GROMACS .gro file of C-alpha atoms in nm:
model
  253
    1MET     CA    1   0.833  -3.518   3.228
    2GLY     CA    2   0.783  -3.693   2.896
    3ASN     CA    3   0.467  -3.830   2.750
    4TRP     CA    4   0.296  -4.132   2.906
    5PHE     CA    5   0.264  -4.297   2.564
    6THR     CA    6   0.536  -4.383   2.313
    7ILE     CA    7   0.424  -4.417   1.948
    8ASP     CA    8   0.603  -4.641   1.698
    9GLU     CA    9   0.512  -4.698   1.335
   10ILE     CA   10   0.500  -5.054   1.202
   11ASP     CA   11   0.392  -4.946   0.856
   12ALA     CA   12   0.196  -4.661   0.701
   13ASN     CA   13  -0.132  -4.786   0.846
   14THR     CA   14  -0.025  -4.964   1.168
   15TYR     CA   15   0.099  -4.817   1.494
   16ILE     CA   16   0.219  -4.932   1.834
   17ILE     CA   17   0.107  -4.728   2.137
   18SER     CA   18   0.325  -4.824   2.434
   19GLU     CA   19   0.326  -4.750   2.807
   20TYR     CA   20   0.692  -4.776   2.900
   21ARG     CA   21   0.658  -4.580   3.224
   22HIS     CA   22   0.482  -4.875   3.383
   23TRP     CA   23   0.664  -5.200   3.467
   24GLU     CA   24   0.426  -5.402   3.246
   25GLU     CA   25   0.532  -5.205   2.937
   26THR     CA   26   0.195  -5.260   2.775
   27HIS     CA   27   0.159  -5.226   2.396
   28CYS     CA   28  -0.163  -5.143   2.212
   29TYR     CA   29  -0.191  -5.158   1.836
   30LEU     CA   30  -0.382  -4.931   1.602
   31LEU     CA   31  -0.470  -5.080   1.261
   32ASN     CA   32  -0.610  -4.825   1.014
   33GLY     CA   33  -0.829  -4.948   0.727
   34ASN     CA   34  -1.011  -4.760   0.453
   35MET     CA   35  -1.341  -4.767   0.639
   36ARG     CA   36  -1.249  -4.774   1.007
   37SER     CA   37  -0.972  -4.833   1.258
   38LEU     CA   38  -0.917  -5.126   1.494
   39LEU     CA   39  -0.747  -5.062   1.828
   40ILE     CA   40  -0.619  -5.387   1.981
   41ASP     CA   41  -0.621  -5.330   2.357
   42THR     CA   42  -0.650  -4.991   2.523
   43GLY     CA   43  -0.380  -5.015   2.793
   44LEU     CA   44  -0.389  -4.934   3.163
   45GLY     CA   45  -0.617  -4.635   3.155
   46ILE     CA   46  -0.369  -4.422   3.348
   47SER     CA   47  -0.354  -4.165   3.069
   48ASN     CA   48  -0.598  -4.089   2.785
   49ILE     CA   49  -0.516  -4.319   2.490
   50TYR     CA   50  -0.805  -4.176   2.290
   51GLU     CA   51  -0.618  -3.845   2.247
   52GLU     CA   52  -0.320  -4.038   2.102
   53VAL     CA   53  -0.535  -4.244   1.868
   54LEU     CA   54  -0.703  -3.930   1.728
   55LYS     CA   55  -0.360  -3.812   1.609
   56LEU     CA   56  -0.325  -4.128   1.400
   57THR     CA   57  -0.666  -4.182   1.245
   58ASP     CA   58  -0.976  -3.991   1.135
   59LYS     CA   59  -1.185  -4.308   1.092
   60PRO     CA   60  -1.442  -4.456   1.331
   61ILE     CA   61  -1.262  -4.666   1.594
   62THR     CA   62  -1.348  -5.010   1.725
   63ALA     CA   63  -1.159  -5.135   2.032
   64ALA     CA   64  -1.100  -5.509   2.064
   65ALA     CA   65  -0.936  -5.653   2.376
   66THR     CA   66  -0.703  -5.952   2.367
   67HIS     CA   67  -0.856  -6.024   2.711
   68ILE     CA   68  -1.041  -5.858   2.994
   69HIS     CA   69  -0.753  -5.774   3.230
   70TRP     CA   70  -0.714  -5.417   3.365
   71ASP     CA   71  -0.393  -5.348   3.173
   72HIS     CA   72  -0.567  -5.420   2.841
   73ILE     CA   73  -0.906  -5.251   2.887
   74GLY     CA   74  -0.813  -4.943   3.087
   75GLY     CA   75  -0.890  -4.710   2.802
   76HIS     CA   76  -1.211  -4.881   2.694
   77LYS     CA   77  -1.409  -4.602   2.861
   78TYR     CA   78  -1.316  -4.385   2.563
   79PHE     CA   79  -1.442  -4.635   2.302
   80PRO     CA   80  -1.815  -4.719   2.322
   81ASP     CA   81  -1.775  -4.947   2.017
   82PHE     CA   82  -1.577  -5.236   2.162
   83TYR     CA   83  -1.566  -5.616   2.111
   84ALA     CA   84  -1.500  -5.893   2.361
   85HIS     CA   85  -1.506  -6.274   2.376
   86ALA     CA   86  -1.806  -6.460   2.518
   87ASP     CA   87  -1.602  -6.640   2.785
   88GLU     CA   88  -1.507  -6.314   2.961
   89LEU     CA   89  -1.831  -6.119   2.954
   90GLU     CA   90  -1.891  -6.173   3.326
   91TRP     CA   91  -1.558  -5.997   3.395
   92LEU     CA   92  -1.715  -5.689   3.235
   93ASN     CA   93  -2.015  -5.728   3.462
   94GLY     CA   94  -1.888  -5.723   3.820
   95GLN     CA   95  -1.749  -6.073   3.843
   96PHE     CA   96  -1.372  -6.024   3.795
   97PRO     CA   97  -1.194  -6.245   4.052
   98LEU     CA   98  -0.974  -5.966   4.200
   99SER     CA   99  -1.085  -5.671   4.411
  100ILE     CA  100  -1.041  -5.314   4.292
  101GLU     CA  101  -0.805  -5.260   4.587
  102THR     CA  102  -0.577  -5.541   4.463
  103ILE     CA  103  -0.591  -5.408   4.107
  104ARG     CA  104  -0.500  -5.058   4.221
  105GLU     CA  105  -0.198  -5.196   4.412
  106MET     CA  106  -0.076  -5.373   4.099
  107VAL     CA  107  -0.129  -5.067   3.880
  108ALA     CA  108   0.062  -4.841   4.121
  109ASP     CA  109   0.354  -5.089   4.156
  110ARG     CA  110   0.685  -4.990   3.990
  111CYS     CA  111   0.525  -4.710   3.798
  112ASP     CA  112   0.622  -4.352   3.709
  113LEU     CA  113   0.271  -4.212   3.744
  114PRO     CA  114   0.182  -3.890   3.560
  115GLU     CA  115   0.142  -3.578   3.769
  116GLY     CA  116  -0.209  -3.529   3.898
  117PHE     CA  117  -0.312  -3.895   3.858
  118CYS     CA  118  -0.519  -4.019   4.153
  119MET     CA  119  -0.496  -4.395   4.212
  120ASP     CA  120  -0.799  -4.387   4.444
  121GLU     CA  121  -1.013  -4.299   4.141
  122TYR     CA  122  -0.879  -4.581   3.923
  123GLU     CA  123  -1.160  -4.812   3.814
  124PHE     CA  124  -1.180  -5.153   3.643
  125PHE     CA  125  -1.375  -5.095   3.322
  126GLN     CA  126  -1.724  -5.246   3.304
  127GLY     CA  127  -1.964  -5.250   3.012
  128MET     CA  128  -2.144  -5.440   2.742
  129PRO     CA  129  -1.964  -5.496   2.410
  130THR     CA  130  -2.119  -5.399   2.082
  131LYS     CA  131  -2.010  -5.735   1.946
  132VAL     CA  132  -1.925  -6.068   2.109
  133MET     CA  133  -1.634  -6.229   1.920
  134ALA     CA  134  -1.587  -6.598   1.846
  135ASP     CA  135  -1.301  -6.804   1.706
  136HIS     CA  136  -1.228  -6.734   1.336
  137ASP     CA  137  -1.449  -6.424   1.319
  138ILE     CA  138  -1.324  -6.171   1.062
  139ILE     CA  139  -1.301  -5.802   1.142
  140ASP     CA  140  -1.309  -5.614   0.814
  141ILE     CA  141  -1.189  -5.254   0.850
  142GLY     CA  142  -1.180  -5.177   0.477
  143GLY     CA  143  -0.894  -5.315   0.270
  144ARG     CA  144  -0.774  -5.513   0.570
  145GLU     CA  145  -0.919  -5.824   0.722
  146ILE     CA  146  -0.815  -5.937   1.070
  147GLU     CA  147  -0.901  -6.286   1.192
  148VAL     CA  148  -0.996  -6.341   1.556
  149LEU     CA  149  -0.830  -6.648   1.707
  150HIS     CA  150  -0.953  -6.781   2.040
  151THR     CA  151  -0.637  -6.869   2.227
  152PRO     CA  152  -0.724  -6.946   2.592
  153GLY     CA  153  -0.462  -7.036   2.852
  154HIS     CA  154  -0.362  -6.701   3.003
  155SER     CA  155  -0.733  -6.632   3.038
  156PRO     CA  156  -1.050  -6.814   2.924
  157GLY     CA  157  -1.145  -6.574   2.650
  158HIS     CA  158  -0.798  -6.470   2.540
  159LEU     CA  159  -0.770  -6.370   2.174
  160CYS     CA  160  -0.491  -6.328   1.924
  161PHE     CA  161  -0.547  -6.124   1.608
  162TRP     CA  162  -0.411  -6.256   1.279
  163GLU     CA  163  -0.373  -6.048   0.965
  164THR     CA  164  -0.298  -6.307   0.698
  165SER     CA  165  -0.219  -6.062   0.418
  166ARG     CA  166   0.069  -5.899   0.615
  167GLY     CA  167   0.170  -6.197   0.825
  168TYR     CA  168   0.111  -5.994   1.142
  169LEU     CA  169   0.020  -6.179   1.461
  170PHE     CA  170  -0.090  -5.976   1.762
  171THR     CA  171  -0.038  -6.216   2.051
  172GLY     CA  172  -0.169  -6.034   2.359
  173ASP     CA  173  -0.044  -6.213   2.672
  174LEU     CA  174  -0.014  -6.555   2.504
  175VAL     CA  175   0.337  -6.477   2.371
  176TYR     CA  176   0.590  -6.219   2.483
  177LYS     CA  177   0.951  -6.205   2.603
  178ASP     CA  178   0.949  -6.234   2.984
  179THR     CA  179   0.769  -6.457   3.232
  180LEU     CA  180   0.437  -6.578   3.093
  181PHE     CA  181   0.162  -6.603   3.359
  182ALA     CA  182  -0.025  -6.931   3.379
  183TYR     CA  183  -0.059  -6.968   3.753
  184TYR     CA  184  -0.379  -6.775   3.833
  185PRO     CA  185  -0.684  -6.996   3.902
  186SER     CA  186  -0.839  -6.848   3.582
  187THR     CA  187  -0.547  -6.972   3.371
  188ASP     CA  188  -0.533  -7.313   3.203
  189PRO     CA  189  -0.189  -7.460   3.126
  190ASP     CA  190  -0.327  -7.736   2.896
  191ALA     CA  191  -0.530  -7.483   2.697
  192TYR     CA  192  -0.218  -7.264   2.680
  193LEU     CA  193  -0.034  -7.545   2.497
  194ASP     CA  194  -0.325  -7.594   2.257
  195SER     CA  195  -0.323  -7.218   2.181
  196LEU     CA  196   0.055  -7.220   2.118
  197GLU     CA  197   0.007  -7.509   1.877
  198LYS     CA  198  -0.260  -7.302   1.699
  199VAL     CA  199  -0.044  -6.991   1.648
  200ALA     CA  200   0.281  -7.181   1.579
  201ALA     CA  201   0.115  -7.340   1.276
  202LEU     CA  202   0.057  -6.999   1.110
  203PRO     CA  203   0.289  -6.847   0.848
  204VAL     CA  204   0.376  -6.556   1.078
  205LYS     CA  205   0.612  -6.286   0.953
  206LYS     CA  206   0.600  -6.054   1.256
  207VAL     CA  207   0.496  -6.106   1.618
  208PHE     CA  208   0.349  -5.815   1.808
  209PRO     CA  209   0.318  -5.887   2.184
  210ALA     CA  210   0.120  -5.698   2.445
  211HIS     CA  211   0.419  -5.650   2.680
  212HIS     CA  212   0.788  -5.585   2.699
  213SER     CA  213   1.043  -5.625   2.414
  214LEU     CA  214   0.927  -5.565   2.058
  215ASP     CA  215   1.240  -5.742   1.934
  216ILE     CA  216   1.060  -6.072   1.904
  217LYS     CA  217   1.084  -6.312   1.610
  218PRO     CA  218   0.828  -6.572   1.486
  219GLU     CA  219   1.063  -6.858   1.580
  220ILE     CA  220   0.977  -6.796   1.946
  221LEU     CA  221   0.633  -6.948   1.875
  222ILE     CA  222   0.799  -7.281   1.789
  223ARG     CA  223   1.029  -7.265   2.095
  224MET     CA  224   0.740  -7.196   2.327
  225GLN     CA  225   0.533  -7.474   2.171
  226GLU     CA  226   0.817  -7.724   2.218
  227ALA     CA  227   0.884  -7.614   2.577
  228PHE     CA  228   0.516  -7.655   2.669
  229ARG     CA  229   0.511  -7.996   2.495
  230ASN     CA  230   0.808  -8.104   2.705
  231LEU     CA  231   0.646  -7.976   3.027
  232LYS     CA  232   0.340  -8.184   2.944
  233ALA     CA  233   0.552  -8.490   2.863
  234TYR     CA  234   0.725  -8.467   3.199
  235GLY     CA  235   0.396  -8.417   3.388
  236LYS     CA  236   0.472  -8.055   3.481
  237LEU     CA  237   0.213  -7.870   3.276
  238HIS     CA  238  -0.013  -7.789   3.570
  239HIS     CA  239  -0.069  -7.524   3.837
  240GLY     CA  240   0.185  -7.523   4.116
  241SER     CA  241   0.470  -7.688   3.928
  242GLY     CA  242   0.682  -7.374   3.950
  243THR     CA  243   0.859  -7.127   3.725
  244PHE     CA  244   1.061  -7.244   3.423
  245ASP     CA  245   1.325  -7.022   3.260
  246TYR     CA  246   1.409  -7.056   2.893
  247GLY     CA  247   1.649  -6.766   2.854
  248ASP     CA  248   1.462  -6.481   2.682
  249TRP     CA  249   1.128  -6.601   2.821
  250GLY     CA  250   0.984  -6.817   3.101
  251VAL     CA  251   0.655  -6.942   3.236
  252TRP     CA  252   0.509  -6.937   3.585
  253LEU     CA  253   0.271  -7.232   3.636
   0.00000   0.00000   0.00000
């Protein structure tokens, strides 16, 4: 059986840590600076991501979640220095809207689990962040500055991370190739459009999503923005209006 994680190099100081053996195909991103490293998302927590990160950096590591869903904070237990957005702190403190039983069912679904993994012991990470992030905060890791962008829609405190100097946009669950989820009660379709407007205005050179295909070009930001604008114009940008397919991506409202 192969490794749980797949590592890809973006450049000499930036890595993708992917979980292809799970249907969600979650991607986490390690950005190494001169002073410290930033890990954007920590995956499902099915296998130990900390062991993989230690192979790629010898700097102190800060974990920053795009949002507080189980498939993005599963490895947070290994990173006591972690950041989160103010609007999702209650989800780290016992108030996430789904039960642990429901979460375990979703984690176990369509998944090639590693030998010895016990789903009954899987927990939804809880804790208090070392820093509460806000829109336009700058994370300085030494020679690299990453801007925090509050991009709600998929979740209330959803964040994208923007590295202006390299043109890298880490989009979390706001943008990826597949069906975007905006149907949960905790999602906000109108806010989703506002967030797409925000990121589509940036001079992005490379898009790095949290799920599925990494073959994703910046032009998708414009296509998504226009599709959401059209949904709004036709009165369909609301919960319960259905699923809309745009070829290489779609949205479930």
